[in-house]
mmCIF file of C-alpha atoms in Angstrom:
data_model
loop_
_atom_site.group_PDB
_atom_site.id
_atom_site.type_symbol
_atom_site.label_atom_id
_atom_site.label_comp_id
_atom_site.label_asym_id
_atom_site.label_seq_id
_atom_site.Cartn_x
_atom_site.Cartn_y
_atom_site.Cartn_z
ATOM 1 C CA ALA T 1 -34.901 -0.923 122.205
ATOM 2 C CA ARG T 2 -38.725 0.011 122.313
ATOM 3 C CA VAL T 3 -40.490 0.766 119.243
ATOM 4 C CA SER T 4 -39.901 3.864 117.267
ATOM 5 C CA ALA T 5 -40.983 5.755 114.389
ATOM 6 C CA PHE T 6 -39.205 9.159 115.533
ATOM 7 C CA ILE T 7 -36.184 9.064 112.640
ATOM 8 C CA ARG T 8 -37.585 11.856 110.797
ATOM 9 C CA CYS T 9 -37.883 9.880 107.113
ATOM 10 C CA ASP T 10 -40.882 8.932 105.284
ATOM 11 C CA VAL T 11 -39.038 5.285 104.352
ATOM 12 C CA ILE T 12 -35.947 4.236 106.242
ATOM 13 C CA SER T 13 -34.015 1.242 104.437
ATOM 14 C CA LEU T 14 -32.261 -1.212 106.469
ATOM 15 C CA LEU T 15 -29.491 -3.485 105.283
ATOM 16 C CA GLY T 16 -28.318 -6.493 107.137
ATOM 17 C CA VAL T 17 -24.597 -6.874 107.181
ATOM 18 C CA ARG T 18 -23.554 -8.886 110.012
ATOM 19 C CA THR T 19 -25.877 -10.736 112.797
ATOM 20 C CA ALA T 20 -24.725 -11.124 116.905
ATOM 21 C CA SER T 21 -24.519 -14.214 118.454
ATOM 22 C CA VAL T 22 -26.791 -13.579 120.987
ATOM 23 C CA GLY T 23 -30.169 -11.323 120.434
ATOM 24 C CA GLY T 24 -30.470 -8.237 117.924
ATOM 25 C CA ALA T 25 -33.723 -9.433 116.380
ATOM 26 C CA ALA T 26 -35.821 -6.842 114.636
ATOM 27 C CA ARG T 27 -39.264 -6.146 115.499
ATOM 28 C CA VAL T 28 -41.981 -4.374 113.307
ATOM 29 C CA ALA T 29 -45.440 -3.594 113.830
ATOM 30 C CA SER T 30 -48.192 -1.681 111.981
ATOM 31 C CA ALA T 31 -48.959 1.276 114.128
ATOM 32 C CA VAL T 32 -52.429 1.752 112.783
ATOM 33 C CA SER T 33 -53.009 -1.596 114.001
ATOM 34 C CA ILE T 34 -51.835 -0.836 117.383
ATOM 35 C CA HIS T 35 -53.929 2.453 117.332
ATOM 36 C CA ASP T 36 -56.977 0.268 116.370
ATOM 37 C CA GLU T 37 -56.541 -2.268 119.078
ATOM 38 C CA MET T 38 -56.157 0.474 121.583
ATOM 39 C CA MET T 39 -59.281 2.004 120.610
ATOM 40 C CA ASP T 40 -61.183 -1.074 121.703
ATOM 41 C CA ARG T 41 -59.153 -1.622 124.953
ATOM 42 C CA ALA T 42 -58.831 1.703 126.479
ATOM 43 C CA PRO T 43 -60.335 4.537 123.998
ATOM 44 C CA MET T 44 -59.399 7.190 126.982
ATOM 45 C CA LEU T 45 -55.977 6.770 126.196
ATOM 46 C CA VAL T 46 -56.001 6.923 122.760
ATOM 47 C CA LYS T 47 -56.812 10.481 123.320
ATOM 48 C CA LYS T 48 -53.820 11.205 125.018
ATOM 49 C CA LEU T 49 -51.636 10.079 122.114
ATOM 50 C CA TYR T 50 -53.297 12.550 119.890
ATOM 51 C CA GLN T 51 -52.206 15.850 122.046
ATOM 52 C CA PRO T 52 -48.577 17.209 121.933
ATOM 53 C CA ILE T 53 -46.067 15.607 123.847
ATOM 54 C CA GLU T 54 -42.409 16.858 124.116
ATOM 55 C CA ARG T 55 -39.357 15.007 123.247
ATOM 56 C CA ILE T 56 -35.789 15.991 122.455
ATOM 57 C CA TRP T 57 -34.467 16.403 119.057
ATOM 58 C CA GLU T 58 -30.997 17.935 117.897
ATOM 59 C CA GLY T 59 -32.073 21.267 116.809
ATOM 60 C CA GLY T 60 -33.797 24.422 117.942
ATOM 61 C CA SER T 61 -34.287 24.538 121.394
ATOM 62 C CA GLY T 62 -33.123 20.858 121.932
ATOM 63 C CA VAL T 63 -37.172 20.005 122.609
ATOM 64 C CA ILE T 64 -39.780 20.133 120.498
ATOM 65 C CA ALA T 65 -43.795 18.921 121.351
ATOM 66 C CA LEU T 66 -45.486 16.688 118.558
ATOM 67 C CA PRO T 67 -48.309 14.434 118.978
ATOM 68 C CA ILE T 68 -47.520 10.390 118.746
ATOM 69 C CA TRP T 69 -50.353 9.953 116.541
ATOM 70 C CA ALA T 70 -52.051 12.588 113.721
ATOM 71 C CA VAL T 71 -53.955 12.664 110.970
ATOM 72 C CA THR T 72 -53.115 14.741 108.095
ATOM 73 C CA ASP T 73 -55.623 16.948 106.100
ATOM 74 C CA GLU T 74 -56.074 14.315 103.504
ATOM 75 C CA GLY T 75 -56.913 11.757 106.436
ATOM 76 C CA LYS T 76 -53.533 10.220 106.106
ATOM 77 C CA PHE T 77 -52.420 8.595 109.542
ATOM 78 C CA THR T 78 -48.704 9.615 110.794
ATOM 79 C CA THR T 79 -47.044 8.794 114.027
ATOM 80 C CA GLN T 80 -44.115 10.182 115.686
ATOM 81 C CA LEU T 81 -42.676 7.788 118.554
ATOM 82 C CA SER T 82 -39.571 7.417 120.248
ATOM 83 C CA PRO T 83 -39.927 6.517 124.079
ATOM 84 C CA SER T 84 -36.455 6.973 124.709
ATOM 85 C CA TYR T 85 -36.510 10.837 123.326
ATOM 86 C CA ILE T 86 -39.796 11.346 125.123
ATOM 87 C CA GLU T 87 -38.004 10.145 128.490
ATOM 88 C CA ASN T 88 -34.874 12.312 127.930
ATOM 89 C CA ALA T 89 -37.043 15.315 127.504
ATOM 90 C CA GLN T 90 -38.405 14.713 130.924
ATOM 91 C CA TYR T 91 -35.281 15.650 132.725
ATOM 92 C CA VAL T 92 -35.032 18.704 130.693
ATOM 93 C CA ASP T 93 -35.712 22.305 132.794
ATOM 94 C CA GLY T 94 -39.112 23.362 131.863
ATOM 95 C CA VAL T 95 -40.674 20.335 130.304
ATOM 96 C CA ARG T 96 -43.936 19.285 131.826
ATOM 97 C CA LYS T 97 -44.037 16.476 133.509
ATOM 98 C CA LEU T 98 -45.964 13.399 131.734
ATOM 99 C CA GLN T 99 -49.154 12.353 133.395
ATOM 100 C CA GLU T 100 -49.568 8.907 134.360
ATOM 101 C CA ASP T 101 -51.949 7.716 131.839
ATOM 102 C CA GLU T 102 -49.519 9.143 129.457
ATOM 103 C CA VAL T 103 -46.956 6.887 130.685
ATOM 104 C CA GLU T 104 -49.919 3.859 130.626
ATOM 105 C CA ALA T 105 -50.577 4.684 127.100
ATOM 106 C CA ILE T 106 -47.141 4.499 125.644
ATOM 107 C CA ASP T 107 -46.549 1.197 127.462
ATOM 108 C CA LEU T 108 -49.748 -0.001 125.832
ATOM 109 C CA VAL T 109 -48.315 0.836 122.531
ATOM 110 C CA GLU T 110 -45.692 -1.255 123.125
ATOM 111 C CA GLU T 111 -47.284 -3.896 124.688
ATOM 112 C CA ILE T 112 -49.786 -4.261 121.972
ATOM 113 C CA GLY T 113 -47.326 -3.986 119.494
ATOM 114 C CA LEU T 114 -45.248 -7.068 120.820
ATOM 115 C CA GLU T 115 -48.685 -9.055 120.506
ATOM 116 C CA LEU T 116 -49.451 -7.864 116.917
ATOM 117 C CA GLY T 117 -46.321 -7.352 115.562
ATOM 118 C CA HIS T 118 -43.353 -9.712 113.923
ATOM 119 C CA GLU T 119 -39.931 -10.202 115.511
ATOM 120 C CA PHE T 120 -37.056 -11.681 112.992
ATOM 121 C CA ILE T 121 -33.273 -11.961 112.782
ATOM 122 C CA GLN T 122 -32.326 -9.867 109.935
ATOM 123 C CA GLN T 123 -29.586 -11.990 107.794
ATOM 124 C CA PRO T 124 -26.713 -10.739 105.752
ATOM 125 C CA GLY T 125 -28.083 -9.030 102.529
ATOM 126 C CA GLN T 126 -31.921 -8.867 103.728
ATOM 127 C CA LEU T 127 -33.080 -5.476 102.877
ATOM 128 C CA THR T 128 -36.018 -4.294 104.327
ATOM 129 C CA PHE T 129 -38.123 -0.910 103.636
ATOM 130 C CA LEU T 130 -40.662 0.583 106.029
ATOM 131 C CA ASN T 131 -43.194 3.170 105.697
ATOM 132 C CA ASN T 132 -41.985 5.227 108.581
ATOM 133 C CA HIS T 133 -45.636 7.045 109.333
ATOM 134 C CA VAL T 134 -47.356 3.719 109.796
ATOM 135 C CA VAL T 135 -44.837 1.059 110.871
ATOM 136 C CA TYR T 136 -43.008 1.062 114.080
ATOM 137 C CA HIS T 137 -39.468 -0.657 114.099
ATOM 138 C CA GLY T 138 -37.111 -1.556 116.867
ATOM 139 C CA ARG T 139 -34.883 -4.494 117.923
ATOM 140 C CA THR T 140 -33.836 -6.668 120.841
ATOM 141 C CA ALA T 141 -30.806 -5.739 122.979
ATOM 142 C CA TRP T 142 -27.617 -7.827 121.360
ATOM 143 C CA LYS T 143 -24.477 -9.201 122.402
ATOM 144 C CA PHE T 144 -21.417 -6.959 122.210
ATOM 145 C CA ASP T 145 -17.471 -7.528 123.320
ATOM 146 C CA GLU T 146 -15.755 -4.347 123.942
ATOM 147 C CA ALA T 147 -12.293 -6.385 123.792
ATOM 148 C CA ARG T 148 -9.840 -4.282 121.560
ATOM 149 C CA PRO T 149 -10.165 -4.492 118.029
ATOM 150 C CA GLY T 150 -8.414 -7.316 116.526
ATOM 151 C CA ALA T 151 -8.557 -9.601 119.740
ATOM 152 C CA GLY T 152 -11.080 -11.834 117.731
ATOM 153 C CA SER T 153 -14.421 -11.873 119.601
ATOM 154 C CA ARG T 154 -17.318 -13.160 117.535
ATOM 155 C CA ASP T 155 -19.214 -10.262 118.654
ATOM 156 C CA ASP T 156 -16.500 -7.316 118.417
ATOM 157 C CA ILE T 157 -16.549 -4.434 116.430
ATOM 158 C CA ASP T 158 -15.115 -6.077 113.450
ATOM 159 C CA HIS T 159 -17.206 -9.065 113.825
ATOM 160 C CA GLY T 160 -20.368 -8.878 115.634
ATOM 161 C CA ARG T 161 -23.720 -7.173 114.302
ATOM 162 C CA LEU T 162 -24.108 -4.785 111.888
ATOM 163 C CA LEU T 163 -26.841 -3.048 110.217
ATOM 164 C CA LEU T 164 -26.698 -0.229 107.531
ATOM 165 C CA ARG T 165 -29.509 2.186 107.130
ATOM 166 C CA ALA T 166 -30.642 5.041 104.853
ATOM 167 C CA TRP T 167 -33.130 7.613 105.160
ATOM 168 C CA LEU T 168 -35.312 7.905 101.854
ATOM 169 C CA SER T 169 -37.693 10.740 100.643
ATOM 170 C CA PRO T 170 -39.880 8.968 97.938
ATOM 171 C CA PHE T 171 -41.683 10.840 95.367
ATOM 172 C CA ASN T 172 -45.196 9.642 96.637
ATOM 173 C CA SER T 173 -44.981 10.593 100.240
ATOM 174 C CA ARG T 174 -47.953 11.821 101.820
ATOM 175 C CA SER T 175 -48.279 15.355 103.292
ATOM 176 C CA LEU T 176 -47.859 15.988 107.006
ATOM 177 C CA PRO T 177 -49.757 18.068 109.402
ATOM 178 C CA ASP T 178 -49.364 21.939 108.791
ATOM 179 C CA THR T 179 -47.969 22.796 112.310
ATOM 180 C CA PRO T 180 -44.925 24.795 112.784
ATOM 181 C CA GLU T 181 -43.264 21.987 115.282
ATOM 182 C CA PHE T 182 -43.847 19.643 111.962
ATOM 183 C CA ARG T 183 -42.495 22.223 109.660
ATOM 184 C CA GLU T 184 -39.358 22.852 111.863
ATOM 185 C CA MET T 185 -38.762 19.397 112.599
ATOM 186 C CA TRP T 186 -39.018 18.141 108.670
ATOM 187 C CA GLY T 187 -38.072 20.956 106.854
ATOM 188 C CA SER T 188 -41.268 20.699 104.675
ATOM 189 C CA VAL T 189 -44.889 19.125 105.359
ATOM 190 C CA GLN T 190 -45.715 18.821 101.612
ATOM 191 C CA PRO T 191 -45.843 15.841 99.949
ATOM 192 C CA GLY T 192 -43.110 14.200 97.551
ATOM 193 C CA VAL T 193 -40.278 16.427 98.409
ATOM 194 C CA PRO T 194 -36.942 15.807 99.960
ATOM 195 C CA ARG T 195 -37.512 16.258 103.813
ATOM 196 C CA GLY T 196 -36.312 15.096 107.211
ATOM 197 C CA GLY T 197 -33.143 13.904 108.078
ATOM 198 C CA LEU T 198 -30.459 16.170 109.725
ATOM 199 C CA GLU T 199 -30.957 19.289 107.344
ATOM 200 C CA PRO T 200 -34.026 20.797 109.404
ATOM 201 C CA ALA T 201 -31.826 20.576 112.466
ATOM 202 C CA LEU T 202 -28.935 22.074 110.804
ATOM 203 C CA LYS T 203 -31.000 24.830 109.762
ATOM 204 C CA ALA T 204 -32.553 25.453 113.455
ATOM 205 C CA GLY T 205 -29.622 25.385 114.791
ATOM 206 C CA ILE T 206 -27.872 22.143 116.311
ATOM 207 C CA LYS T 207 -28.171 22.013 119.811
ATOM 208 C CA GLU T 208 -25.947 20.413 122.448
ATOM 209 C CA LYS T 209 -27.584 17.749 124.823
ATOM 210 C CA PRO T 210 -29.402 19.951 127.861
ATOM 211 C CA PRO T 211 -26.481 19.524 130.548
ATOM 212 C CA GLU T 212 -29.419 18.690 133.143
ATOM 213 C CA LEU T 213 -29.839 15.467 130.888
ATOM 214 C CA VAL T 214 -26.279 15.018 130.801
ATOM 215 C CA LYS T 215 -25.844 15.102 134.604
ATOM 216 C CA ALA T 216 -29.153 12.997 135.305
ATOM 217 C CA TYR T 217 -27.698 10.077 133.596
ATOM 218 C CA ALA T 218 -24.058 10.559 134.910
ATOM 219 C CA SER T 219 -25.737 10.734 138.420
ATOM 220 C CA GLY T 220 -27.547 7.889 138.052
ATOM 221 C CA LYS T 221 -30.946 9.901 138.458
ATOM 222 C CA ALA T 222 -31.880 9.009 135.033
ATOM 223 C CA ASP T 223 -32.408 5.060 134.110
ATOM 224 C CA TYR T 224 -32.814 3.964 130.380
ATOM 225 C CA TYR T 225 -36.662 3.525 130.106
ATOM 226 C CA GLY T 226 -37.013 4.197 134.125
ATOM 227 C CA ILE T 227 -40.235 6.154 133.703
ATOM 228 C CA TYR T 228 -41.893 3.557 132.023
ATOM 229 C CA LYS T 229 -44.115 0.811 134.090
ATOM 230 C CA ARG T 230 -43.879 -1.975 132.271
ATOM 231 C CA LYS T 231 -40.815 -4.185 131.287
ATOM 232 C CA PHE T 232 -40.747 -5.935 127.717
ATOM 233 C CA ALA T 233 -38.462 -8.941 126.810
ATOM 234 C CA GLY T 234 -35.636 -8.280 124.740
ATOM 235 C CA GLU T 235 -34.658 -5.147 126.773
ATOM 236 C CA ASP T 236 -31.692 -6.575 128.173
ATOM 237 C CA VAL T 237 -29.591 -9.336 126.541
ATOM 238 C CA ASN T 238 -28.878 -11.181 129.412
ATOM 239 C CA LEU T 239 -32.652 -11.591 130.573
#
């Protein structure tokens, strides 16, 4: 998977339980370092990521527009990025089509993240905590055997890769930009309070996946990460 920080939690914890025989490496990178490097390489693209970009989510209308990068009133940086969520919104009726330079900017975030970030196999018992506002995380594809349970494959559902996650709201979390979209998706933009997770979507009303999005994948019109120009190592376990 590509880099992500669109999971609505302040801190994400990841616990390794089992590894895959092939693939499944964790990737982490500083969003702030990526931002600063892009300022040097492509400052005009940086501006694009401070503008609202629509992405799917589970609540409300099923689509919400947030900037990928934002700064709070206190000057704290925060990022809301999931390339797949942004891509999926492109197949929803009424959503503005991404400009070429917006696609290029998102691709460049990934490219720089792979240059500056760290890749590792999360071992069984290893616990990682990530500040979701300033750290991107992702993982490479991994081998998974869909053989029936009990068949004894190294990579089946009983023996293959397993990673547990928990979403945390610490007492010292930062405030968020005070906009209707942030309030809707996070539940609260105030610091140090329980927020994020699924509760805001439940409050806004859980939305089924848009039928046009489901149809796009069923028909082959949509291809996972198909709108992005660059291809990166780790997107396919067979590459």
